[in-house]
Amino acid sequence: MAEPVRVRRPTDQEGQKLQQIVRRGSTSSVRYRRAMMLLSSADGNRVPVIAHLVQADEDTVRAVIHRFNEIGLACLDPQWVGGRPRLLAPDDEDFVVQTATTRPTKLGQPFTRRSIRKLAAYLRRVHGRVIRIGCEDLRRLLLRRSITFQCTKTWKESPGPERDAKLDRIEQVLDRFPDRVFAFDEFGPSGIRPTAGSCWAKRGKPNRLPATYRRTHGVTYFHGCYSVGDDRLWGVNRRRKGTANTMAALKSIRAPRPDGAPVYIILDNLSAHTGADIRRWAKKNKVELCFTPTYASWANPIETHFDPLRQFTLANSHHRSHPTQTQALHRYLCWRNANARHADVLAAQRKERARIRGEKGIRWGGRPLNPAA
């Protein structure tokens, strides 16, 4: 049996970039959909699930994943148009791109950045591989490969020594025990204010929302739980984050599985998630807490399902109070779970398992309903 198609493990920079594109949504639809595909695959979702999530063909999802494994984030901007025949071999182009994106000091040059002219001159006299290319052709080549002259930015790299071990464990439980894997996280703060979004409207006549200046309702945080096996999302709004609210959410994950089998919960290492009370409860109830590495929240499978929740309930909204906002969230969750992937198949499987347990007189946990049985 062939291995399922899946993206390679993203670097911290790649994971944060994909998460930024999905969260902000202020980019082209092509980049947004492709970023959703890659981030969903990195979170352990299979190709049919991703195709349903982004409303795309499964072959398209597989092609995007393979392309990312080959060229990385450059696959977010596909080049579909034609052009004249190549003047450089593909490996020569790759060498030019690699040289352009390498700091000049690492190549023995006495400056921290180079111009197009300096790069072209360096390529003509590099030892062992001479590439003759003009400045304009070089500029077009770099532009075609999405290499532009940009300001330097900082980014956060996971400093934890257990980064790879944590990611390996998350991948292991997603592959081996998908029916017993859950994810938990919070998003917010969510205030009571008109929130800009998008909608269908007549050209030049967009829907308008009022502006507010005094906001006296405070904020809430959505505590969300996601079942990987059932593709079910649920949660509740709380006034603040804290150990007690986290414990209540984790208990709501454990409660539907009273069969005594171990449960795996993926969550980040926020201080409200790592308290001694939570660890004692998890050990007592056979719950393994799989923490994501620092600055690597993209590895949490619930992240990709939070964005549609924001887009379809908070964006383009004007909720008057927190109860109204919470009702809108729950209405969307009910609709989303009723229209989840293979909802009819999952329901049939649950009914079949219930029928088999009824025939055998067995309840959850493997104990007979009749003590004499």
mmCIF file of C-alpha atoms in Angstrom:
data_model
loop_
_atom_site.group_PDB
_atom_site.id
_atom_site.type_symbol
_atom_site.label_atom_id
_atom_site.label_comp_id
_atom_site.label_asym_id
_atom_site.label_seq_id
_atom_site.Cartn_x
_atom_site.Cartn_y
_atom_site.Cartn_z
ATOM 1 C CA MET A 1 0.000 0.000 0.000
ATOM 2 C CA ALA A 2 1.414 3.374 -1.003
ATOM 3 C CA GLU A 3 2.275 5.920 1.645
ATOM 4 C CA PRO A 4 -0.242 8.798 1.947
ATOM 5 C CA VAL A 5 0.828 12.023 0.274
ATOM 6 C CA ARG A 6 2.044 14.525 2.860
ATOM 7 C CA VAL A 7 4.252 17.574 2.962
ATOM 8 C CA ARG A 8 7.710 17.297 4.382
ATOM 9 C CA ARG A 9 8.173 18.798 7.815
ATOM 10 C CA PRO A 10 8.164 22.604 7.366
ATOM 11 C CA THR A 11 10.893 24.670 8.925
ATOM 12 C CA ASP A 12 9.920 27.133 11.639
ATOM 13 C CA GLN A 13 10.109 29.985 9.145
ATOM 14 C CA GLU A 14 7.955 28.138 6.586
ATOM 15 C CA GLY A 15 5.378 27.128 9.194
ATOM 16 C CA GLN A 16 5.070 30.657 10.534
ATOM 17 C CA LYS A 17 4.772 32.088 7.020
ATOM 18 C CA LEU A 18 1.975 29.655 6.121
ATOM 19 C CA GLN A 19 0.189 30.421 9.373
ATOM 20 C CA GLN A 20 0.524 34.168 8.711
ATOM 21 C CA ILE A 21 -1.010 33.828 5.236
ATOM 22 C CA VAL A 22 -3.926 31.734 6.511
ATOM 23 C CA ARG A 23 -4.642 33.960 9.510
ATOM 24 C CA ARG A 24 -4.502 37.300 7.719
ATOM 25 C CA GLY A 25 -6.118 36.222 4.461
ATOM 26 C CA SER A 26 -4.976 39.499 2.870
ATOM 27 C CA THR A 27 -3.435 37.934 -0.211
ATOM 28 C CA SER A 28 -4.494 36.391 -3.488
ATOM 29 C CA SER A 29 -6.938 33.507 -3.403
ATOM 30 C CA VAL A 30 -4.343 31.234 -5.004
ATOM 31 C CA ARG A 31 -1.760 31.860 -2.269
ATOM 32 C CA TYR A 32 -4.393 31.553 0.448
ATOM 33 C CA ARG A 33 -5.806 28.236 -0.813
ATOM 34 C CA ARG A 34 -2.360 26.753 -1.384
ATOM 35 C CA ALA A 35 -1.221 27.839 2.074
ATOM 36 C CA MET A 36 -4.334 26.192 3.550
ATOM 37 C CA MET A 37 -3.486 22.960 1.703
ATOM 38 C CA LEU A 38 0.106 22.918 2.953
ATOM 39 C CA LEU A 39 -0.723 23.847 6.536
ATOM 40 C CA SER A 40 -3.513 21.262 6.692
ATOM 41 C CA SER A 41 -1.178 18.582 5.371
ATOM 42 C CA ALA A 42 1.501 19.577 7.892
ATOM 43 C CA ASP A 43 -1.123 19.194 10.631
ATOM 44 C CA GLY A 44 -1.669 15.550 9.626
ATOM 45 C CA ASN A 45 -4.826 15.874 7.532
ATOM 46 C CA ARG A 46 -5.128 13.492 4.576
ATOM 47 C CA VAL A 47 -5.684 14.578 0.987
ATOM 48 C CA PRO A 48 -9.491 13.952 0.905
ATOM 49 C CA VAL A 49 -9.930 16.044 4.050
ATOM 50 C CA ILE A 50 -7.858 18.909 2.628
ATOM 51 C CA ALA A 51 -9.731 18.790 -0.681
ATOM 52 C CA HIS A 52 -13.030 19.091 1.189
ATOM 53 C CA LEU A 53 -11.696 21.916 3.351
ATOM 54 C CA VAL A 54 -10.534 24.112 0.451
ATOM 55 C CA GLN A 55 -13.086 22.878 -2.099
ATOM 56 C CA ALA A 56 -10.451 21.646 -4.536
ATOM 57 C CA ASP A 57 -9.751 18.491 -6.493
ATOM 58 C CA GLU A 58 -7.673 15.832 -4.727
ATOM 59 C CA ASP A 59 -5.188 15.729 -7.623
ATOM 60 C CA THR A 60 -4.657 19.475 -7.245
ATOM 61 C CA VAL A 61 -3.914 19.038 -3.541
ATOM 62 C CA ARG A 62 -1.414 16.267 -4.280
ATOM 63 C CA ALA A 63 0.296 18.391 -6.946
ATOM 64 C CA VAL A 64 0.665 21.345 -4.548
ATOM 65 C CA ILE A 65 2.100 19.090 -1.830
ATOM 66 C CA HIS A 66 4.623 17.521 -4.219
ATOM 67 C CA ARG A 67 5.591 20.973 -5.492
ATOM 68 C CA PHE A 68 6.183 22.247 -1.955
ATOM 69 C CA ASN A 69 8.376 19.240 -1.216
ATOM 70 C CA GLU A 70 10.447 20.164 -4.286
ATOM 71 C CA ILE A 71 10.782 23.960 -4.145
ATOM 72 C CA GLY A 72 9.318 25.051 -0.779
ATOM 73 C CA LEU A 73 7.228 28.208 -0.446
ATOM 74 C CA ALA A 74 7.859 29.140 -4.080
ATOM 75 C CA CYS A 75 4.963 26.816 -4.924
ATOM 76 C CA LEU A 76 2.554 29.427 -3.516
ATOM 77 C CA ASP A 77 3.024 31.466 -6.697
ATOM 78 C CA PRO A 78 2.639 29.076 -9.662
ATOM 79 C CA GLN A 79 3.892 30.177 -13.063
ATOM 80 C CA TRP A 80 1.202 29.081 -15.498
ATOM 81 C CA VAL A 81 2.058 31.324 -18.458
ATOM 82 C CA GLY A 82 4.382 30.312 -21.264
ATOM 83 C CA GLY A 83 7.467 32.060 -22.518
ATOM 84 C CA ARG A 84 10.490 31.777 -24.756
ATOM 85 C CA PRO A 85 12.831 28.768 -24.417
ATOM 86 C CA ARG A 86 15.231 28.737 -21.501
ATOM 87 C CA LEU A 87 18.639 30.251 -22.068
ATOM 88 C CA LEU A 88 20.041 28.690 -18.903
ATOM 89 C CA ALA A 89 19.802 25.098 -17.788
ATOM 90 C CA PRO A 90 17.542 24.430 -14.788
ATOM 91 C CA ASP A 91 20.514 23.579 -12.584
ATOM 92 C CA ASP A 92 22.193 26.859 -13.605
ATOM 93 C CA GLU A 93 19.070 28.780 -12.615
ATOM 94 C CA ASP A 94 18.999 26.968 -9.284
ATOM 95 C CA PHE A 95 22.635 27.915 -8.730
ATOM 96 C CA VAL A 96 21.889 31.576 -9.504
ATOM 97 C CA VAL A 97 18.974 31.609 -7.052
ATOM 98 C CA GLN A 98 21.039 29.889 -4.383
ATOM 99 C CA THR A 99 23.863 32.393 -4.833
ATOM 100 C CA ALA A 100 21.502 35.380 -4.769
ATOM 101 C CA THR A 101 19.875 34.243 -1.515
ATOM 102 C CA THR A 102 23.182 33.499 0.248
ATOM 103 C CA ARG A 103 24.737 36.237 2.360
ATOM 104 C CA PRO A 104 27.745 37.683 0.486
ATOM 105 C CA THR A 105 29.943 37.369 3.570
ATOM 106 C CA LYS A 106 29.529 33.583 3.455
ATOM 107 C CA LEU A 107 30.900 33.628 -0.101
ATOM 108 C CA GLY A 108 33.949 35.649 0.895
ATOM 109 C CA GLN A 109 32.704 39.014 -0.376
ATOM 110 C CA PRO A 110 33.288 42.173 1.677
ATOM 111 C CA PHE A 111 29.693 43.438 1.928
ATOM 112 C CA THR A 112 26.427 42.446 3.599
ATOM 113 C CA ARG A 113 24.241 42.839 0.505
ATOM 114 C CA ARG A 114 24.836 42.985 -3.219
ATOM 115 C CA SER A 115 23.297 44.739 -6.186
ATOM 116 C CA ILE A 116 22.296 43.109 -9.472
ATOM 117 C CA ARG A 117 25.534 44.340 -11.037
ATOM 118 C CA LYS A 118 27.675 42.875 -8.233
ATOM 119 C CA LEU A 119 25.806 39.548 -8.428
ATOM 120 C CA ALA A 120 26.244 39.301 -12.215
ATOM 121 C CA ALA A 121 29.961 40.081 -11.869
ATOM 122 C CA TYR A 122 30.361 37.427 -9.185
ATOM 123 C CA LEU A 123 28.607 34.785 -11.323
ATOM 124 C CA ARG A 124 31.003 35.449 -14.223
ATOM 125 C CA ARG A 125 34.092 34.708 -12.169
ATOM 126 C CA VAL A 126 32.904 32.176 -9.598
ATOM 127 C CA HIS A 127 35.405 29.329 -9.361
ATOM 128 C CA GLY A 128 34.398 26.111 -11.118
ATOM 129 C CA ARG A 129 31.135 27.370 -12.631
ATOM 130 C CA VAL A 130 31.009 30.425 -14.877
ATOM 131 C CA ILE A 131 27.539 31.786 -15.720
ATOM 132 C CA ARG A 132 27.374 34.651 -18.182
ATOM 133 C CA ILE A 133 24.156 36.591 -17.795
ATOM 134 C CA GLY A 134 23.284 40.245 -18.202
ATOM 135 C CA CYS A 135 21.886 42.436 -15.471
ATOM 136 C CA GLU A 136 18.403 42.684 -17.020
ATOM 137 C CA ASP A 137 18.150 38.940 -17.678
ATOM 138 C CA LEU A 138 19.358 38.299 -14.147
ATOM 139 C CA ARG A 139 16.715 40.635 -12.741
ATOM 140 C CA ARG A 140 13.982 38.879 -14.724
ATOM 141 C CA LEU A 141 15.243 35.464 -13.654
ATOM 142 C CA LEU A 142 15.151 36.424 -9.974
ATOM 143 C CA LEU A 143 11.703 37.974 -10.362
ATOM 144 C CA ARG A 144 10.443 34.817 -12.073
ATOM 145 C CA ARG A 145 11.721 32.750 -9.158
ATOM 146 C CA SER A 146 10.123 35.142 -6.623
ATOM 147 C CA ILE A 147 13.456 36.600 -5.476
ATOM 148 C CA THR A 148 13.035 40.338 -4.858
ATOM 149 C CA PHE A 149 14.995 43.049 -3.064
ATOM 150 C CA GLN A 150 13.383 43.287 0.379
ATOM 151 C CA CYS A 151 13.928 44.714 3.815
ATOM 152 C CA THR A 152 15.322 42.306 6.375
ATOM 153 C CA LYS A 153 12.852 41.048 8.970
ATOM 154 C CA THR A 154 13.225 39.106 12.180
ATOM 155 C CA TRP A 155 11.544 35.779 12.828
ATOM 156 C CA LYS A 156 11.252 33.419 15.732
ATOM 157 C CA GLU A 157 12.983 30.077 15.647
ATOM 158 C CA SER A 158 12.030 27.397 18.123
ATOM 159 C CA PRO A 159 14.767 27.479 20.787
ATOM 160 C CA GLY A 160 13.708 24.258 22.526
ATOM 161 C CA PRO A 161 16.153 21.348 22.325
ATOM 162 C CA GLU A 162 13.179 18.945 22.080
ATOM 163 C CA ARG A 163 11.688 20.523 18.948
ATOM 164 C CA ASP A 164 12.221 17.518 16.665
ATOM 165 C CA ALA A 165 11.183 15.037 19.351
ATOM 166 C CA LYS A 166 7.894 16.878 19.946
ATOM 167 C CA LEU A 167 7.123 17.108 16.229
ATOM 168 C CA ASP A 168 7.984 13.418 15.798
ATOM 169 C CA ARG A 169 5.571 12.481 18.584
ATOM 170 C CA ILE A 170 2.763 14.579 17.093
ATOM 171 C CA GLU A 171 3.277 12.958 13.685
ATOM 172 C CA GLN A 172 3.367 9.504 15.298
ATOM 173 C CA VAL A 173 0.055 9.813 17.139
ATOM 174 C CA LEU A 174 -1.616 11.387 14.087
ATOM 175 C CA ASP A 175 -0.521 8.461 11.927
ATOM 176 C CA ARG A 176 -1.123 5.610 14.403
ATOM 177 C CA PHE A 177 -4.097 6.738 16.499
ATOM 178 C CA PRO A 178 -6.136 9.260 14.459
ATOM 179 C CA ASP A 179 -9.398 8.175 16.138
ATOM 180 C CA ARG A 180 -7.997 9.007 19.585
ATOM 181 C CA VAL A 181 -6.204 12.263 18.758
ATOM 182 C CA PHE A 182 -7.684 15.627 19.722
ATOM 183 C CA ALA A 183 -6.425 19.202 19.526
ATOM 184 C CA PHE A 184 -7.015 22.154 21.832
ATOM 185 C CA ASP A 185 -6.237 25.845 21.559
ATOM 186 C CA GLU A 186 -7.662 29.304 22.213
ATOM 187 C CA PHE A 187 -8.047 32.270 19.921
ATOM 188 C CA GLY A 188 -8.868 35.841 20.794
ATOM 189 C CA PRO A 189 -9.335 38.316 22.253
ATOM 190 C CA SER A 190 -12.705 38.842 20.564
ATOM 191 C CA GLY A 191 -14.298 42.189 21.291
ATOM 192 C CA ILE A 192 -17.767 43.542 20.603
ATOM 193 C CA ARG A 193 -17.161 45.770 17.620
ATOM 194 C CA PRO A 194 -17.994 45.885 13.899
ATOM 195 C CA THR A 195 -15.469 43.692 12.129
ATOM 196 C CA ALA A 196 -14.553 44.239 8.505
ATOM 197 C CA GLY A 197 -14.839 41.329 6.132
ATOM 198 C CA SER A 198 -15.997 40.572 2.610
ATOM 199 C CA CYS A 199 -19.285 39.775 0.900
ATOM 200 C CA TRP A 200 -21.048 39.818 -2.450
ATOM 201 C CA ALA A 201 -22.407 43.234 -3.370
ATOM 202 C CA LYS A 202 -22.990 45.518 -6.345
ATOM 203 C CA ARG A 203 -19.842 46.964 -7.814
ATOM 204 C CA GLY A 204 -18.987 50.232 -6.114
ATOM 205 C CA LYS A 205 -21.628 49.709 -3.411
ATOM 206 C CA PRO A 206 -20.080 47.508 -0.694
ATOM 207 C CA ASN A 207 -21.914 46.747 2.503
ATOM 208 C CA ARG A 208 -20.951 49.140 5.251
ATOM 209 C CA LEU A 209 -20.599 48.659 8.994
ATOM 210 C CA PRO A 210 -20.715 51.414 11.607
ATOM 211 C CA ALA A 211 -17.553 52.528 13.370
ATOM 212 C CA THR A 212 -17.226 52.357 17.153
ATOM 213 C CA TYR A 213 -14.975 54.235 19.524
ATOM 214 C CA ARG A 214 -16.182 53.290 22.998
ATOM 215 C CA ARG A 215 -16.049 49.563 23.675
ATOM 216 C CA THR A 216 -17.260 48.689 27.142
ATOM 217 C CA HIS A 217 -18.153 45.015 26.724
ATOM 218 C CA GLY A 218 -14.691 43.594 27.351
ATOM 219 C CA VAL A 219 -13.260 40.651 25.446
ATOM 220 C CA THR A 220 -13.633 36.868 25.344
ATOM 221 C CA TYR A 221 -11.452 33.963 24.276
ATOM 222 C CA PHE A 222 -12.761 31.001 22.326
ATOM 223 C CA HIS A 223 -11.555 27.700 23.825
ATOM 224 C CA GLY A 224 -11.776 25.237 20.952
ATOM 225 C CA CYS A 225 -11.481 21.451 20.811
ATOM 226 C CA TYR A 226 -11.101 19.400 17.652
ATOM 227 C CA SER A 227 -11.482 15.645 17.124
ATOM 228 C CA VAL A 228 -9.148 14.552 14.338
ATOM 229 C CA GLY A 229 -10.850 11.206 13.726
ATOM 230 C CA ASP A 230 -14.429 12.532 13.617
ATOM 231 C CA ASP A 231 -13.571 15.942 12.132
ATOM 232 C CA ARG A 232 -15.694 17.539 14.851
ATOM 233 C CA LEU A 233 -15.069 21.021 16.269
ATOM 234 C CA TRP A 234 -16.605 22.409 19.431
ATOM 235 C CA GLY A 235 -15.804 25.018 22.047
ATOM 236 C CA VAL A 236 -16.990 27.753 24.365
ATOM 237 C CA ASN A 237 -16.266 31.447 24.948
ATOM 238 C CA ARG A 238 -14.590 32.438 28.199
ATOM 239 C CA ARG A 239 -13.754 35.811 29.662
ATOM 240 C CA ARG A 240 -10.103 34.885 30.173
ATOM 241 C CA LYS A 241 -7.578 32.153 29.723
ATOM 242 C CA GLY A 242 -6.650 30.082 32.755
ATOM 243 C CA THR A 243 -5.958 26.645 34.170
ATOM 244 C CA ALA A 244 -9.575 26.111 35.251
ATOM 245 C CA ASN A 245 -10.944 26.860 31.760
ATOM 246 C CA THR A 246 -8.291 24.658 30.157
ATOM 247 C CA MET A 247 -9.165 21.819 32.544
ATOM 248 C CA ALA A 248 -12.861 22.117 31.664
ATOM 249 C CA ALA A 249 -12.040 21.895 27.947
ATOM 250 C CA LEU A 250 -9.783 18.864 28.410
ATOM 251 C CA LYS A 251 -12.480 17.119 30.434
ATOM 252 C CA SER A 252 -14.945 17.722 27.591
ATOM 253 C CA ILE A 253 -12.475 15.886 25.334
ATOM 254 C CA ARG A 254 -12.039 12.964 27.716
ATOM 255 C CA ALA A 255 -15.754 12.551 28.557
ATOM 256 C CA PRO A 256 -16.946 11.110 25.189
ATOM 257 C CA ARG A 257 -14.300 8.342 25.423
ATOM 258 C CA PRO A 258 -15.089 6.528 28.699
ATOM 259 C CA ASP A 259 -13.747 3.206 27.397
ATOM 260 C CA GLY A 260 -10.466 3.581 29.276
ATOM 261 C CA ALA A 261 -8.384 3.791 26.104
ATOM 262 C CA PRO A 262 -5.613 6.405 26.085
ATOM 263 C CA VAL A 263 -6.354 9.777 24.529
ATOM 264 C CA TYR A 264 -3.805 12.113 22.906
ATOM 265 C CA ILE A 265 -4.330 15.884 23.024
ATOM 266 C CA ILE A 266 -2.186 18.265 20.962
ATOM 267 C CA LEU A 267 -1.812 21.749 22.442
ATOM 268 C CA ASP A 268 0.756 24.495 22.829
ATOM 269 C CA ASN A 269 2.885 25.062 25.906
ATOM 270 C CA LEU A 270 1.037 28.102 27.265
ATOM 271 C CA SER A 271 1.385 28.382 31.029
ATOM 272 C CA ALA A 272 -2.370 27.795 31.395
ATOM 273 C CA HIS A 273 -1.873 24.383 29.728
ATOM 274 C CA THR A 274 1.109 23.100 31.680
ATOM 275 C CA GLY A 275 0.022 23.420 35.322
ATOM 276 C CA ALA A 276 0.638 20.679 37.858
ATOM 277 C CA ASP A 277 -3.096 20.073 38.308
ATOM 278 C CA ILE A 278 -3.539 19.483 34.578
ATOM 279 C CA ARG A 279 -0.580 17.103 34.425
ATOM 280 C CA ARG A 280 -1.864 15.100 37.419
ATOM 281 C CA TRP A 281 -5.344 14.886 35.908
ATOM 282 C CA ALA A 282 -3.910 13.795 32.544
ATOM 283 C CA LYS A 283 -1.807 11.062 34.129
ATOM 284 C CA LYS A 284 -4.749 9.791 36.171
ATOM 285 C CA ASN A 285 -7.132 9.680 33.196
ATOM 286 C CA LYS A 286 -4.755 8.214 30.582
ATOM 287 C CA VAL A 287 -4.420 11.446 28.639
ATOM 288 C CA GLU A 288 -1.133 12.169 26.924
ATOM 289 C CA LEU A 289 -0.479 15.874 26.394
ATOM 290 C CA CYS A 290 1.483 16.340 23.157
ATOM 291 C CA PHE A 291 2.886 19.872 23.347
ATOM 292 C CA THR A 292 3.912 21.725 20.215
ATOM 293 C CA PRO A 293 7.406 23.261 20.239
ATOM 294 C CA THR A 294 7.849 26.911 21.131
ATOM 295 C CA TYR A 295 6.955 29.211 18.203
ATOM 296 C CA ALA A 296 5.596 26.192 16.269
ATOM 297 C CA SER A 297 1.861 26.433 16.885
ATOM 298 C CA TRP A 298 1.358 25.659 13.178
ATOM 299 C CA ALA A 299 1.819 21.987 14.134
ATOM 300 C CA ASN A 300 -1.513 22.026 15.991
ATOM 301 C CA PRO A 301 -4.243 20.526 13.716
ATOM 302 C CA ILE A 302 -6.895 22.902 15.081
ATOM 303 C CA GLU A 303 -5.169 25.974 13.634
ATOM 304 C CA THR A 304 -6.462 25.458 10.087
ATOM 305 C CA HIS A 305 -10.034 25.064 11.368
ATOM 306 C CA PHE A 306 -9.954 28.297 13.363
ATOM 307 C CA ASP A 307 -9.620 30.472 10.259
ATOM 308 C CA PRO A 308 -12.990 29.477 8.690
ATOM 309 C CA LEU A 309 -14.547 29.992 12.116
ATOM 310 C CA ARG A 310 -13.252 33.559 12.174
ATOM 311 C CA GLN A 311 -14.109 34.270 8.547
ATOM 312 C CA PHE A 312 -17.724 33.034 8.678
ATOM 313 C CA THR A 313 -18.751 34.243 12.147
ATOM 314 C CA LEU A 314 -16.595 37.246 13.145
ATOM 315 C CA ALA A 315 -15.577 38.828 9.838
ATOM 316 C CA ASN A 316 -18.239 41.102 8.294
ATOM 317 C CA SER A 317 -20.238 41.032 11.544
ATOM 318 C CA HIS A 318 -21.657 43.504 14.024
ATOM 319 C CA HIS A 319 -22.627 41.495 17.106
ATOM 320 C CA ARG A 320 -24.219 43.626 19.814
ATOM 321 C CA SER A 321 -23.187 41.545 22.820
ATOM 322 C CA HIS A 322 -21.071 38.590 23.821
ATOM 323 C CA PRO A 323 -24.074 36.217 24.126
ATOM 324 C CA THR A 324 -25.084 37.096 20.559
ATOM 325 C CA GLN A 325 -21.525 36.518 19.354
ATOM 326 C CA THR A 326 -21.376 33.176 21.186
ATOM 327 C CA GLN A 327 -24.686 32.066 19.645
ATOM 328 C CA ALA A 328 -23.332 32.862 16.178
ATOM 329 C CA LEU A 329 -20.227 30.790 16.871
ATOM 330 C CA HIS A 330 -22.272 27.817 18.076
ATOM 331 C CA ARG A 331 -24.671 28.011 15.122
ATOM 332 C CA TYR A 332 -21.698 27.837 12.767
ATOM 333 C CA LEU A 333 -20.172 24.929 14.711
ATOM 334 C CA CYS A 334 -23.440 22.982 14.460
ATOM 335 C CA TRP A 335 -23.591 23.603 10.717
ATOM 336 C CA ARG A 336 -19.922 22.777 10.244
ATOM 337 C CA ASN A 337 -20.107 19.473 12.140
ATOM 338 C CA ALA A 338 -23.282 18.454 10.311
ATOM 339 C CA ASN A 339 -21.516 19.070 6.985
ATOM 340 C CA ALA A 340 -18.160 17.599 7.971
ATOM 341 C CA ARG A 341 -16.304 15.266 5.657
ATOM 342 C CA HIS A 342 -17.917 11.877 5.240
ATOM 343 C CA ALA A 343 -20.533 12.798 7.846
ATOM 344 C CA ASP A 344 -22.891 10.095 6.603
ATOM 345 C CA VAL A 345 -20.130 7.468 6.627
ATOM 346 C CA LEU A 346 -19.073 8.368 10.159
ATOM 347 C CA ALA A 347 -22.676 8.233 11.365
ATOM 348 C CA ALA A 348 -23.154 4.811 9.777
ATOM 349 C CA GLN A 349 -19.984 3.542 11.431
ATOM 350 C CA ARG A 350 -21.144 4.767 14.845
ATOM 351 C CA LYS A 351 -24.523 3.077 14.376
ATOM 352 C CA GLU A 352 -22.840 -0.161 13.325
ATOM 353 C CA ARG A 353 -20.553 -0.143 16.369
ATOM 354 C CA ALA A 354 -23.547 0.525 18.626
ATOM 355 C CA ARG A 355 -25.456 -2.365 17.018
ATOM 356 C CA ILE A 356 -22.543 -4.750 17.496
ATOM 357 C CA ARG A 357 -22.145 -3.742 21.135
ATOM 358 C CA GLY A 358 -25.874 -4.219 21.665
ATOM 359 C CA GLU A 359 -25.828 -7.712 20.152
ATOM 360 C CA LYS A 360 -22.860 -8.743 22.270
ATOM 361 C CA GLY A 361 -24.230 -7.080 25.399
ATOM 362 C CA ILE A 362 -21.108 -4.975 25.739
ATOM 363 C CA ARG A 363 -20.912 -1.361 26.758
ATOM 364 C CA TRP A 364 -18.063 1.114 26.589
ATOM 365 C CA GLY A 365 -14.938 -0.180 28.268
ATOM 366 C CA GLY A 366 -15.448 -3.788 27.168
ATOM 367 C CA ARG A 367 -17.448 -4.718 30.303
ATOM 368 C CA PRO A 368 -20.605 -6.813 29.781
ATOM 369 C CA LEU A 369 -23.959 -5.212 30.484
ATOM 370 C CA ASN A 370 -25.013 -8.379 32.275
ATOM 371 C CA PRO A 371 -22.563 -9.147 35.128
ATOM 372 C CA ALA A 372 -23.334 -12.825 34.758
ATOM 373 C CA ALA A 373 -22.397 -12.849 31.097
#
